[in-house]
Coordinates of C-alpha atoms in Angstrom, one line a residue:
X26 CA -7.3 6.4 65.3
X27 CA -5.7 8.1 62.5
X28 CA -8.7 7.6 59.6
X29 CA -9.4 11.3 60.8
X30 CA -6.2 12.4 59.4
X31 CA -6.8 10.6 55.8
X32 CA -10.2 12.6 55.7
X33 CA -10.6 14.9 52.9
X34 CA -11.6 18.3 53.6
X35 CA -14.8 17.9 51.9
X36 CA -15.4 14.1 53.8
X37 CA -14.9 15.6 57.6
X38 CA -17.8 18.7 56.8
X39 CA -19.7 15.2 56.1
X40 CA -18.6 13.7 59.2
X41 CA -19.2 16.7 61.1
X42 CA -22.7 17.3 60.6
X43 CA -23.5 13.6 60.8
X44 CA -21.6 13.9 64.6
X45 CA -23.7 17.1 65.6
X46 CA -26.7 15.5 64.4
X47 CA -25.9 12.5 66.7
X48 CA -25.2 14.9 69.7
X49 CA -28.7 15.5 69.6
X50 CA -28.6 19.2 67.6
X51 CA -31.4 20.2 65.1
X52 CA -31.9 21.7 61.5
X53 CA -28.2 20.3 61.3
X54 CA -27.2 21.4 57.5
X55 CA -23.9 22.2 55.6
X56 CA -24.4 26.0 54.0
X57 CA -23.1 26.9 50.9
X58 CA -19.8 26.7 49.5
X59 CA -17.4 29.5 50.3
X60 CA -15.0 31.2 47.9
X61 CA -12.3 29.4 49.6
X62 CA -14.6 25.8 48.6
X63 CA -15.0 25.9 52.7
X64 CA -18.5 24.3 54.2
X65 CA -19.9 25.2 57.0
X66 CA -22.3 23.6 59.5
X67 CA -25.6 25.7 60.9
X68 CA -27.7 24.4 63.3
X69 CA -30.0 25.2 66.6
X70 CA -29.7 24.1 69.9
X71 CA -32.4 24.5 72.9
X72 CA -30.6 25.5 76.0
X73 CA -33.3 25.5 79.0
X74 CA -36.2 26.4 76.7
X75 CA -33.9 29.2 74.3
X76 CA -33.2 28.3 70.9
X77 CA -29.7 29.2 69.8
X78 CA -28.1 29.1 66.7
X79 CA -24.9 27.2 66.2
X80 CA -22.4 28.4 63.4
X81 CA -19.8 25.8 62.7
X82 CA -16.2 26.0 60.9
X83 CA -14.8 22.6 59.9
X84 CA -10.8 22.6 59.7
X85 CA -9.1 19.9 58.3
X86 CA -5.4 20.7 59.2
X87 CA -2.9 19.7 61.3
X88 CA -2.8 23.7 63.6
X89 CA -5.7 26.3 63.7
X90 CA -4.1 30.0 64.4
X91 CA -6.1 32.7 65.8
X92 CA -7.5 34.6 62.8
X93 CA -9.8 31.3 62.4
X94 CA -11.5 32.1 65.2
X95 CA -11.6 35.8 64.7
X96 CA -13.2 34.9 61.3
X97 CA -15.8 33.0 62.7
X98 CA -16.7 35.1 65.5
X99 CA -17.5 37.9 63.2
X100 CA -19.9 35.4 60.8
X101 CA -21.9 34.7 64.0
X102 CA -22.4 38.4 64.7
X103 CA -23.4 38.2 61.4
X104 CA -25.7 35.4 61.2
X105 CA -29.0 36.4 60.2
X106 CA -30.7 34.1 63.3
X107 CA -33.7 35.7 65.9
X108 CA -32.4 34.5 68.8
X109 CA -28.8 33.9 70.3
X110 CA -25.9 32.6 68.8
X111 CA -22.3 31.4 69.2
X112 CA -19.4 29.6 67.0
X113 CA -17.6 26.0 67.1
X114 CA -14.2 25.6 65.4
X115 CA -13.3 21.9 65.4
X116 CA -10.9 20.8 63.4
X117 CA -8.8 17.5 63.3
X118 CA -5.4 18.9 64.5
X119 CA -5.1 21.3 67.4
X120 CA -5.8 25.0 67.9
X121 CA -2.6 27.5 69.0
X122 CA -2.1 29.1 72.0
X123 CA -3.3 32.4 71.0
X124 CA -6.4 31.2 69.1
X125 CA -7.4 29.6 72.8
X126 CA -6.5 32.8 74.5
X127 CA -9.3 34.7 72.4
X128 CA -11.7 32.4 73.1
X129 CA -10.8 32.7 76.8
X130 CA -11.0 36.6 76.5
X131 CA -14.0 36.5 75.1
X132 CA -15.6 34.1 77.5
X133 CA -14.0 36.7 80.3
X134 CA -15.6 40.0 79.0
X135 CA -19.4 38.1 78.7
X136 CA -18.7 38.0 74.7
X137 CA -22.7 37.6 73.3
X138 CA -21.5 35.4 70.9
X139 CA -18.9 33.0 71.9
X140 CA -16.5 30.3 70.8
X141 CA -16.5 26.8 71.1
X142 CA -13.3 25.2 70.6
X143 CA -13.3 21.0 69.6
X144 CA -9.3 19.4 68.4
X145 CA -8.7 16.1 67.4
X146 CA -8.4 14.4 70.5
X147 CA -11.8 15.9 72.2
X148 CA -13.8 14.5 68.4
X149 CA -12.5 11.3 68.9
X150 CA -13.5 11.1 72.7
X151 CA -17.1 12.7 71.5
X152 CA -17.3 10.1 68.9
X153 CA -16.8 7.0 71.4
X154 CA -19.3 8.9 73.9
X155 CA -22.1 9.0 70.9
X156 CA -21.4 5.1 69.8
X157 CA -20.3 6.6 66.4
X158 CA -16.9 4.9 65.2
X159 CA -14.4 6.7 62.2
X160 CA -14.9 4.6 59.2
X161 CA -13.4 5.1 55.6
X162 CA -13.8 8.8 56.2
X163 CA -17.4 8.4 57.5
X164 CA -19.6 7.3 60.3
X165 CA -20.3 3.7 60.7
X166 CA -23.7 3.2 62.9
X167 CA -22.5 0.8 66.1
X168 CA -25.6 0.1 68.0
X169 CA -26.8 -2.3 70.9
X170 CA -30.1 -1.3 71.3
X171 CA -33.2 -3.7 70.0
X172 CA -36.9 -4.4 70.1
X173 CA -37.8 -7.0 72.0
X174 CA -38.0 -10.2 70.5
X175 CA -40.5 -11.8 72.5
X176 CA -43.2 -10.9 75.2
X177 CA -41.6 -11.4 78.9
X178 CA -44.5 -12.3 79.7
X179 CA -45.3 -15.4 78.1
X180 CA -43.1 -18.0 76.8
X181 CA -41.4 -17.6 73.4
X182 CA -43.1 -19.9 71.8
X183 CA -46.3 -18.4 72.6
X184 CA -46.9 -16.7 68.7
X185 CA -46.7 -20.1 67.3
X186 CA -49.0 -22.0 69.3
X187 CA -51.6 -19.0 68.9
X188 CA -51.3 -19.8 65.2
X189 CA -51.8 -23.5 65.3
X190 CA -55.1 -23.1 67.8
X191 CA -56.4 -22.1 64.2
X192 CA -56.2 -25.6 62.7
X193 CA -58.7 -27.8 62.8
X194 CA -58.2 -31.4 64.7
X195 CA -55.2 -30.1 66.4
X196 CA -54.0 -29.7 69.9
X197 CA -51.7 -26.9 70.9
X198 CA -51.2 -28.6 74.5
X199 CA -49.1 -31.7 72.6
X200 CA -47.4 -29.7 70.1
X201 CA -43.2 -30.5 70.5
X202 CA -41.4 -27.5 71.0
X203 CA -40.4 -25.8 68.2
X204 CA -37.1 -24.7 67.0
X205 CA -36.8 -20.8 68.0
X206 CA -34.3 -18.5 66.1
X207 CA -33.8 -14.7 66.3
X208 CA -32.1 -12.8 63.6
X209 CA -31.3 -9.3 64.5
X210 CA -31.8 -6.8 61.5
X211 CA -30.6 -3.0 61.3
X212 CA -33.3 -0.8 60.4
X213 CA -32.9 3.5 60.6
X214 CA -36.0 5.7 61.4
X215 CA -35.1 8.8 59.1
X216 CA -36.6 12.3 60.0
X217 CA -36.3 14.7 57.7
X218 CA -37.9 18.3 56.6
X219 CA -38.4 19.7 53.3
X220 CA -38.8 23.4 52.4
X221 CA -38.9 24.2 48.8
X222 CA -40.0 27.4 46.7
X223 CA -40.4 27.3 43.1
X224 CA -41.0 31.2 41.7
X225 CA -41.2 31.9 38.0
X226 CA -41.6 35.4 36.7
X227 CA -45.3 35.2 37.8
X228 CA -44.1 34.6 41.4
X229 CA -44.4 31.3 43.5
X230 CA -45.6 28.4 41.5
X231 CA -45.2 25.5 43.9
X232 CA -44.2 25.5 47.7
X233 CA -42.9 22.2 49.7
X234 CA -43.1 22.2 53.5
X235 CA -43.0 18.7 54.7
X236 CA -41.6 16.7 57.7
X237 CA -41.3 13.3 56.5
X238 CA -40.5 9.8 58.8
X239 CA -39.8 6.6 57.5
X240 CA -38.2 3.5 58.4
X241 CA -35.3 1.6 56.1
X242 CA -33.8 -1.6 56.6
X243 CA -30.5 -1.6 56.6
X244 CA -28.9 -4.7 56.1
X245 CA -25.8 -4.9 53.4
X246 CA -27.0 -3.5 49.8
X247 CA -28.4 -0.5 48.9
X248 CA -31.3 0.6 52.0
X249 CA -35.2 -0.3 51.0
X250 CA -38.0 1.4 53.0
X251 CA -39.9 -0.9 54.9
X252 CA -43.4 -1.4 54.2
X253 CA -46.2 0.2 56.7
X254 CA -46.8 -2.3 58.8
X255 CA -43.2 -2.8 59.7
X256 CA -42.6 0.8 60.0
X257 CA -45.6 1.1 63.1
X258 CA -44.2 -2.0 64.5
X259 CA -40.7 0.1 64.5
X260 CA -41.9 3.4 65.6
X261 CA -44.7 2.3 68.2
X262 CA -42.0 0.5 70.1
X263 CA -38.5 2.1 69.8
X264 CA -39.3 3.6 73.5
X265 CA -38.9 -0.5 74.8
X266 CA -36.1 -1.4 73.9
X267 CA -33.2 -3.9 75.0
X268 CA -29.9 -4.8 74.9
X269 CA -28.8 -6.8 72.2
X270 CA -26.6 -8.5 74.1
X271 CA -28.9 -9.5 77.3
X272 CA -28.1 -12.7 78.3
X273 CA -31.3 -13.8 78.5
X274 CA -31.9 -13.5 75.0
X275 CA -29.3 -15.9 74.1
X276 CA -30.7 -18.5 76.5
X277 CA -34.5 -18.3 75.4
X278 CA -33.3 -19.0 71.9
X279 CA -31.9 -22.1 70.0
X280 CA -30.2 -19.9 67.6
X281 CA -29.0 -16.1 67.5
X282 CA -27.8 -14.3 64.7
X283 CA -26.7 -10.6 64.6
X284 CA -26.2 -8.3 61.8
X285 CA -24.5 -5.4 61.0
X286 CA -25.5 -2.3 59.5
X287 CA -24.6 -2.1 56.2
X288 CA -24.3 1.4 55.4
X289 CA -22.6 4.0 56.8
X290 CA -24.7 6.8 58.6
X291 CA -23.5 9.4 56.0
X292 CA -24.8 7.3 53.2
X293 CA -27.8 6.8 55.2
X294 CA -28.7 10.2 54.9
X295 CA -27.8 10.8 51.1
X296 CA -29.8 7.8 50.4
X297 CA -32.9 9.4 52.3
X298 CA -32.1 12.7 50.6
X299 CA -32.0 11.7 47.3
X300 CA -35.1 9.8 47.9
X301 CA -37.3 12.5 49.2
X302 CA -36.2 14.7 46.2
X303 CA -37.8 12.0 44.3
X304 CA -41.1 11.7 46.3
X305 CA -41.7 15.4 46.2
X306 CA -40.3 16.0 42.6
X307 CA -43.8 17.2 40.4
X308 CA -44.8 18.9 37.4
X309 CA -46.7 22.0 37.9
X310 CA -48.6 23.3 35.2
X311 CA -48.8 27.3 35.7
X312 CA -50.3 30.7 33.3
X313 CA -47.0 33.0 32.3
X314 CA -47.7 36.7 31.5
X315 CA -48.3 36.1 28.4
X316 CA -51.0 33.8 28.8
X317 CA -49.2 30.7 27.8
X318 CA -49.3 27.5 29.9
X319 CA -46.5 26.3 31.1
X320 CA -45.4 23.5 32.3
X321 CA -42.1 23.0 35.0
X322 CA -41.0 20.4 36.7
X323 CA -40.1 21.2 40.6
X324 CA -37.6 19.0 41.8
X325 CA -36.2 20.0 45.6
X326 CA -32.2 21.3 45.7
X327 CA -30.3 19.3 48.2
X328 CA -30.0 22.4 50.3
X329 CA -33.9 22.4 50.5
X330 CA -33.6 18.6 52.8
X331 CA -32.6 19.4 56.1
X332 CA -32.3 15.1 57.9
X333 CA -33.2 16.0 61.6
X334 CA -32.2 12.4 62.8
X335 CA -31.3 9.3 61.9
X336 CA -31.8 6.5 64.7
X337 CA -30.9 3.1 64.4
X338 CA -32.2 -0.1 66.1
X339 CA -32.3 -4.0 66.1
X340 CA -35.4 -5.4 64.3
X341 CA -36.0 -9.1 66.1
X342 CA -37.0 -11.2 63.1
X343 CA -38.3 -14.7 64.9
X344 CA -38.5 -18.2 63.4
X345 CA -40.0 -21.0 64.8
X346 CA -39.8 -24.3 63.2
X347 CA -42.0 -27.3 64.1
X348 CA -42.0 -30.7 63.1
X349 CA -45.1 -32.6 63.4
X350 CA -45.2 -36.1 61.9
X351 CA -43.7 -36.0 58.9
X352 CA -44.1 -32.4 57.6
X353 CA -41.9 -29.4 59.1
X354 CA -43.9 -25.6 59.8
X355 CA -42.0 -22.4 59.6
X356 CA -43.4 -19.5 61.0
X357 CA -41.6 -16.0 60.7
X358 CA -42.3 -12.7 62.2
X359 CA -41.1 -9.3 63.3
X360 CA -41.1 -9.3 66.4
X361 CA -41.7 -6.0 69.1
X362 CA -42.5 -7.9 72.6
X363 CA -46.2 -8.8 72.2
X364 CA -46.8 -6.9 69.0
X365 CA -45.5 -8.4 65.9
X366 CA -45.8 -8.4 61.9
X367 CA -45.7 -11.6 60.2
X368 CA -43.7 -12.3 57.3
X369 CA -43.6 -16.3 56.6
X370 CA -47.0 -18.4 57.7
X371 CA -46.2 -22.0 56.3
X372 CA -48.8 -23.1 59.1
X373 CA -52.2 -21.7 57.3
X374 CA -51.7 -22.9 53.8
X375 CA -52.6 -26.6 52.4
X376 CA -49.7 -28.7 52.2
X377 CA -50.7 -30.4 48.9
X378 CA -51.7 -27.8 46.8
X379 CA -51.0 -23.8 46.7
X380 CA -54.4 -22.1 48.8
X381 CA -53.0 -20.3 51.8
X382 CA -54.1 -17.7 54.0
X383 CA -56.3 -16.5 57.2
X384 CA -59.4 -16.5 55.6
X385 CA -59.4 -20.6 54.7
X386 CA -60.1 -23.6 56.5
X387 CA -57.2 -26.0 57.3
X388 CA -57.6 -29.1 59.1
X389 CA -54.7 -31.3 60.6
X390 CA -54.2 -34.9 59.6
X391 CA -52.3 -36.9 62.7
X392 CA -51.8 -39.7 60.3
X393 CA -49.1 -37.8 59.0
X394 CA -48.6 -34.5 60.3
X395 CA -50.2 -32.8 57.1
X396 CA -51.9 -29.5 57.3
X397 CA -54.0 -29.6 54.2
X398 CA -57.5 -27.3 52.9
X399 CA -60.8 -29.0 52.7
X400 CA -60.0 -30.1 49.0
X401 CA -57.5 -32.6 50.7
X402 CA -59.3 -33.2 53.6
X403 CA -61.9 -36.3 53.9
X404 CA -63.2 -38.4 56.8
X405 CA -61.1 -41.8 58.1
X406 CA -64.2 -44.6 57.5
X407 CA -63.3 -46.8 60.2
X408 CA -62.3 -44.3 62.8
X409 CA -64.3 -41.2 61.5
X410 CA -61.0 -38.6 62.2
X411 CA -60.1 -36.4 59.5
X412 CA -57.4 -37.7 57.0
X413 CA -55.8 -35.7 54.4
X414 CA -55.8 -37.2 50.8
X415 CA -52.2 -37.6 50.8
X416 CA -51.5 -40.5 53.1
X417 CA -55.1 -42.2 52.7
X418 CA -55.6 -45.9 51.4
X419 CA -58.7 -45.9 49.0
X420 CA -61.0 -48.3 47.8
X421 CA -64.5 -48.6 46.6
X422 CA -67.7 -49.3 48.2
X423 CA -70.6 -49.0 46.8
X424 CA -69.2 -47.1 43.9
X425 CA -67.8 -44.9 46.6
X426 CA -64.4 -44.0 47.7
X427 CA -63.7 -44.8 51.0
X428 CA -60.4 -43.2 53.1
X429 CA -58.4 -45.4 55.5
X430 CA -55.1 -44.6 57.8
X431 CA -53.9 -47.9 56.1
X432 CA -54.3 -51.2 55.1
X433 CA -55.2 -52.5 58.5
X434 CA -57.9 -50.4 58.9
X435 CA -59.4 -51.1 55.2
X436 CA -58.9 -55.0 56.2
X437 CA -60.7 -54.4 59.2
X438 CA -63.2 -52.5 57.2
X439 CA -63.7 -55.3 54.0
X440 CA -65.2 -57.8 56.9
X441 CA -67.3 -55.5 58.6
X442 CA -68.5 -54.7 55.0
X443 CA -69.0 -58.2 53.9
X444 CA -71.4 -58.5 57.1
X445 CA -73.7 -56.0 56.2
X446 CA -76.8 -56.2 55.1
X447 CA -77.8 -55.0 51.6
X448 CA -79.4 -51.7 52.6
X449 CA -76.8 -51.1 55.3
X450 CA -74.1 -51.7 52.2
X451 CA -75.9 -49.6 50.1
X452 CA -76.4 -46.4 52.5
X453 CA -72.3 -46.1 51.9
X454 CA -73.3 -44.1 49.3
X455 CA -76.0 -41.6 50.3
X456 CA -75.7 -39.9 47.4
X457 CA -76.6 -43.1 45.5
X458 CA -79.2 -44.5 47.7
X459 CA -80.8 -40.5 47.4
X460 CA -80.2 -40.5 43.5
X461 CA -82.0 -44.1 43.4
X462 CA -85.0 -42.8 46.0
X463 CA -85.7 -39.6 43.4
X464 CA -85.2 -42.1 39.8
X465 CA -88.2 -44.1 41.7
X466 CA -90.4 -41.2 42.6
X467 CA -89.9 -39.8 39.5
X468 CA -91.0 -43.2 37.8
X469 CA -94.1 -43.4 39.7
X470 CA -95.0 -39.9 38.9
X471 CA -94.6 -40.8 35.1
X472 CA -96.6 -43.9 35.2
X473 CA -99.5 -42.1 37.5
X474 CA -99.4 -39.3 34.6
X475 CA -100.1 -41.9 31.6
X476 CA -102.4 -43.8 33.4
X477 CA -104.2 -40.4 33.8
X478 CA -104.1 -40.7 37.4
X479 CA -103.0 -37.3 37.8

């Protein structure tokens, strides 16, 4: 793999903290630039319940001599860290034979702080251990873990038929079997910690001390946090998750669709950094010594974002389509095994005017498949089933309309009509017949009032 070599030297201290950060170190930050415009890495590890700290020198050259190591071995007996330390050198060339005999020399005498030596060869081997793969200089994110996108324990198209039982005049037992398609999206939980301290002349002014997790999808574009009740469904879960590529998957579904991540894991982590400078960015209003208000605005330094982890994972995002009659359903979620967040419900919602949601009414018409709000919903006259306004035959009767599945059942409906008897024809109005029973009340009233009745 020789994008290694086309790194810059700037690019592989970029690369090197994103690999560390993967190996499962912590506080994993680049210090300060060097007079020699050299970064190194600093970091912790916990080695059976010690914490040690790590001090890392990045060489980007073809052969690292001794006095490398010698250098480095004196900044970590110089690092200002309570607790043990020791050095890494890892460069993307190889190391001489003398610089390895130190290291050996020191390992011999019980040296308190030794050296860790990583060449080319060994950081490709640690990236294909990781998952990681070298990609335009950086780390692309190769993963094969998701949530699950369905409950095991129930069939797939279990969510859908929990959201028809809702509907009115429906049965879930003879819906058809809908068309089931799983799109796997990236998404990256970001950890992160912020430690800022603002000081004036008057001393500190502000103070940041923050760990911060979120969730962003990453799909191709720039990343966008997801919202909150994505981010549970994410976080709640990522213990449960499957392979990608499980067989089964691929035979519970009509359709599967995988996606890659569309950033790198590098620009992952600038993205999140520039972000959380953002977020806690403020203006803090403060009393010099002079008893002038001031005001200043406290934005963090990059330094002051240390990105603890960054761990990617498949987001199921389910779609079942069903047809019923002549109208077609979608319904959309993200999907976590039983849990799940819903992101298109085309199955509580009126199909001939906009109302939609939970919280309404919605009533199936099996004349023609409609799904429709009580607005569009009325009462077949001959059968008594519910119609939707959409499909219905009307006429009058008794300067009311009447709803019918279709002509046929209005025909049949005219002669059974015709037979009636005048009050049996006129009670197909109530609201007419109850209108005409109040005029007539109202009348006798009135004529019982002049005649001084009452």
């Amino acid at each position: 793999m020789a994008v290694l070599d086309d790194l810059s030297g700037f690019e592989f201290e970029d690369l090197m903290e994103d690999v560390f950060r993967n190996l499962g170190y912590e506080n994993v930050h680049q210090a300060s630039k060097t007079a020699d415009e050299g970064r190194d890495v600093l970091m912790e590890e916990v080695v059976d319940g010690t914490r040690r700290g790590v001090v890392v020198e990045c060489k980007h050259t073809g052969s690292v001599g001794r006095p490398v190591v010698q250098k480095l071995h004196s900044a970590v007996a110089t690092y200002d860290f309570a607790g043990p330390k020791r050095g890494i050198v890892v460069t993307t060339g190889r190391f001489s034979k003398p610089a390895r005999e130190y290291v050996e020399r020191l390992q011999a005498n019980g040296d308190p702080h030794p050296i860790e030596l990583i060449d080319g060869t060994d950081l490709r081997e640690i990236a294909d251990e990781i998952g990681l793969d070298l990609y335009n200089g950086r780390i692309e994110i190769l993963c094969d873990e998701t949530l699950r996108p369905y409950d095991p324990s129930a069939s797939v198209a279990a969510p859908v038929e929990e959201a028809f039982r809702d509907i009115d005049n429906l049965d879930t037992e003879t819906l058809p079997e809908p068309h089931s398609q799983v799109s796997f999206r990236p998404v990256v939980t970001i950890t992160a910690d912020t430690n800022a301290v603002f000081e004036t002349s008057v001393g500190v002014i502000h103070r940041i001390n923050d760990r911060t997790q979120f969730v962003a999808h990453a799909d191709r574009g720039h990343p966008s946090v997801a919202e909150e009740s994505v981010a549970s469904l994410v976080a709640q879960n990522l213990h449960t998750t499957v392979d990608v590529g499980d067989e089964r998957i691929r035979s519970t579904f009509d359709e599967v669709d995988d996606h890659r991540f569309g950033q790198t894991q590098t620009e992952y982590k600038e993205w999140a950094v520039n972000r959380l400078r953002e977020h806690h960015t403020t203006t803090v209003t403060y009393t010099g010594d002079n008893n002038v208000t001031y005001n200043k605005e406290c934005e963090p330094n990059l330094s002051d974002i240390s990105v603890q982890s960054i761990e990617p994972v498949y987001l199921p995002e389910v779609r079942h389509t069903t047809h019923l009659e002549e109208y077609t359903y979608p319904y959309e979620y993200y999907a976590a095994g039983p849990s799940r967040v819903t992101t298109d419900d085309q199955i509580h919602g009126c199909v001939h005017c906009d109302t939609d949601g939970h919280d309404g009414s919605y009533t199936y018409c099996a004349n023609c498949g409609a799904i429709a709000c009580p607005s569009h919903t009325k009462t077949e006259r001959l059968e008594q089933d519910p119609i939707c306004t959409g499909c219905a035959v009307t006429e009058r009767f008794a300067l009311k309309t009447k709803y019918f599945y279709d002509e046929e059942n209005l025909a049949a409906f005219r002669e059974e009509y015709d037979e009636m008897a005048l009050h049996q024809k006129a009670m197909e109005n109530t609201w007419l017949v109850g209108g005409g029973a109040v005029a007539t009340v109202l009348t006798i009233v009135a004529m019982l009032v002049v005649a001084g009745v009452i």
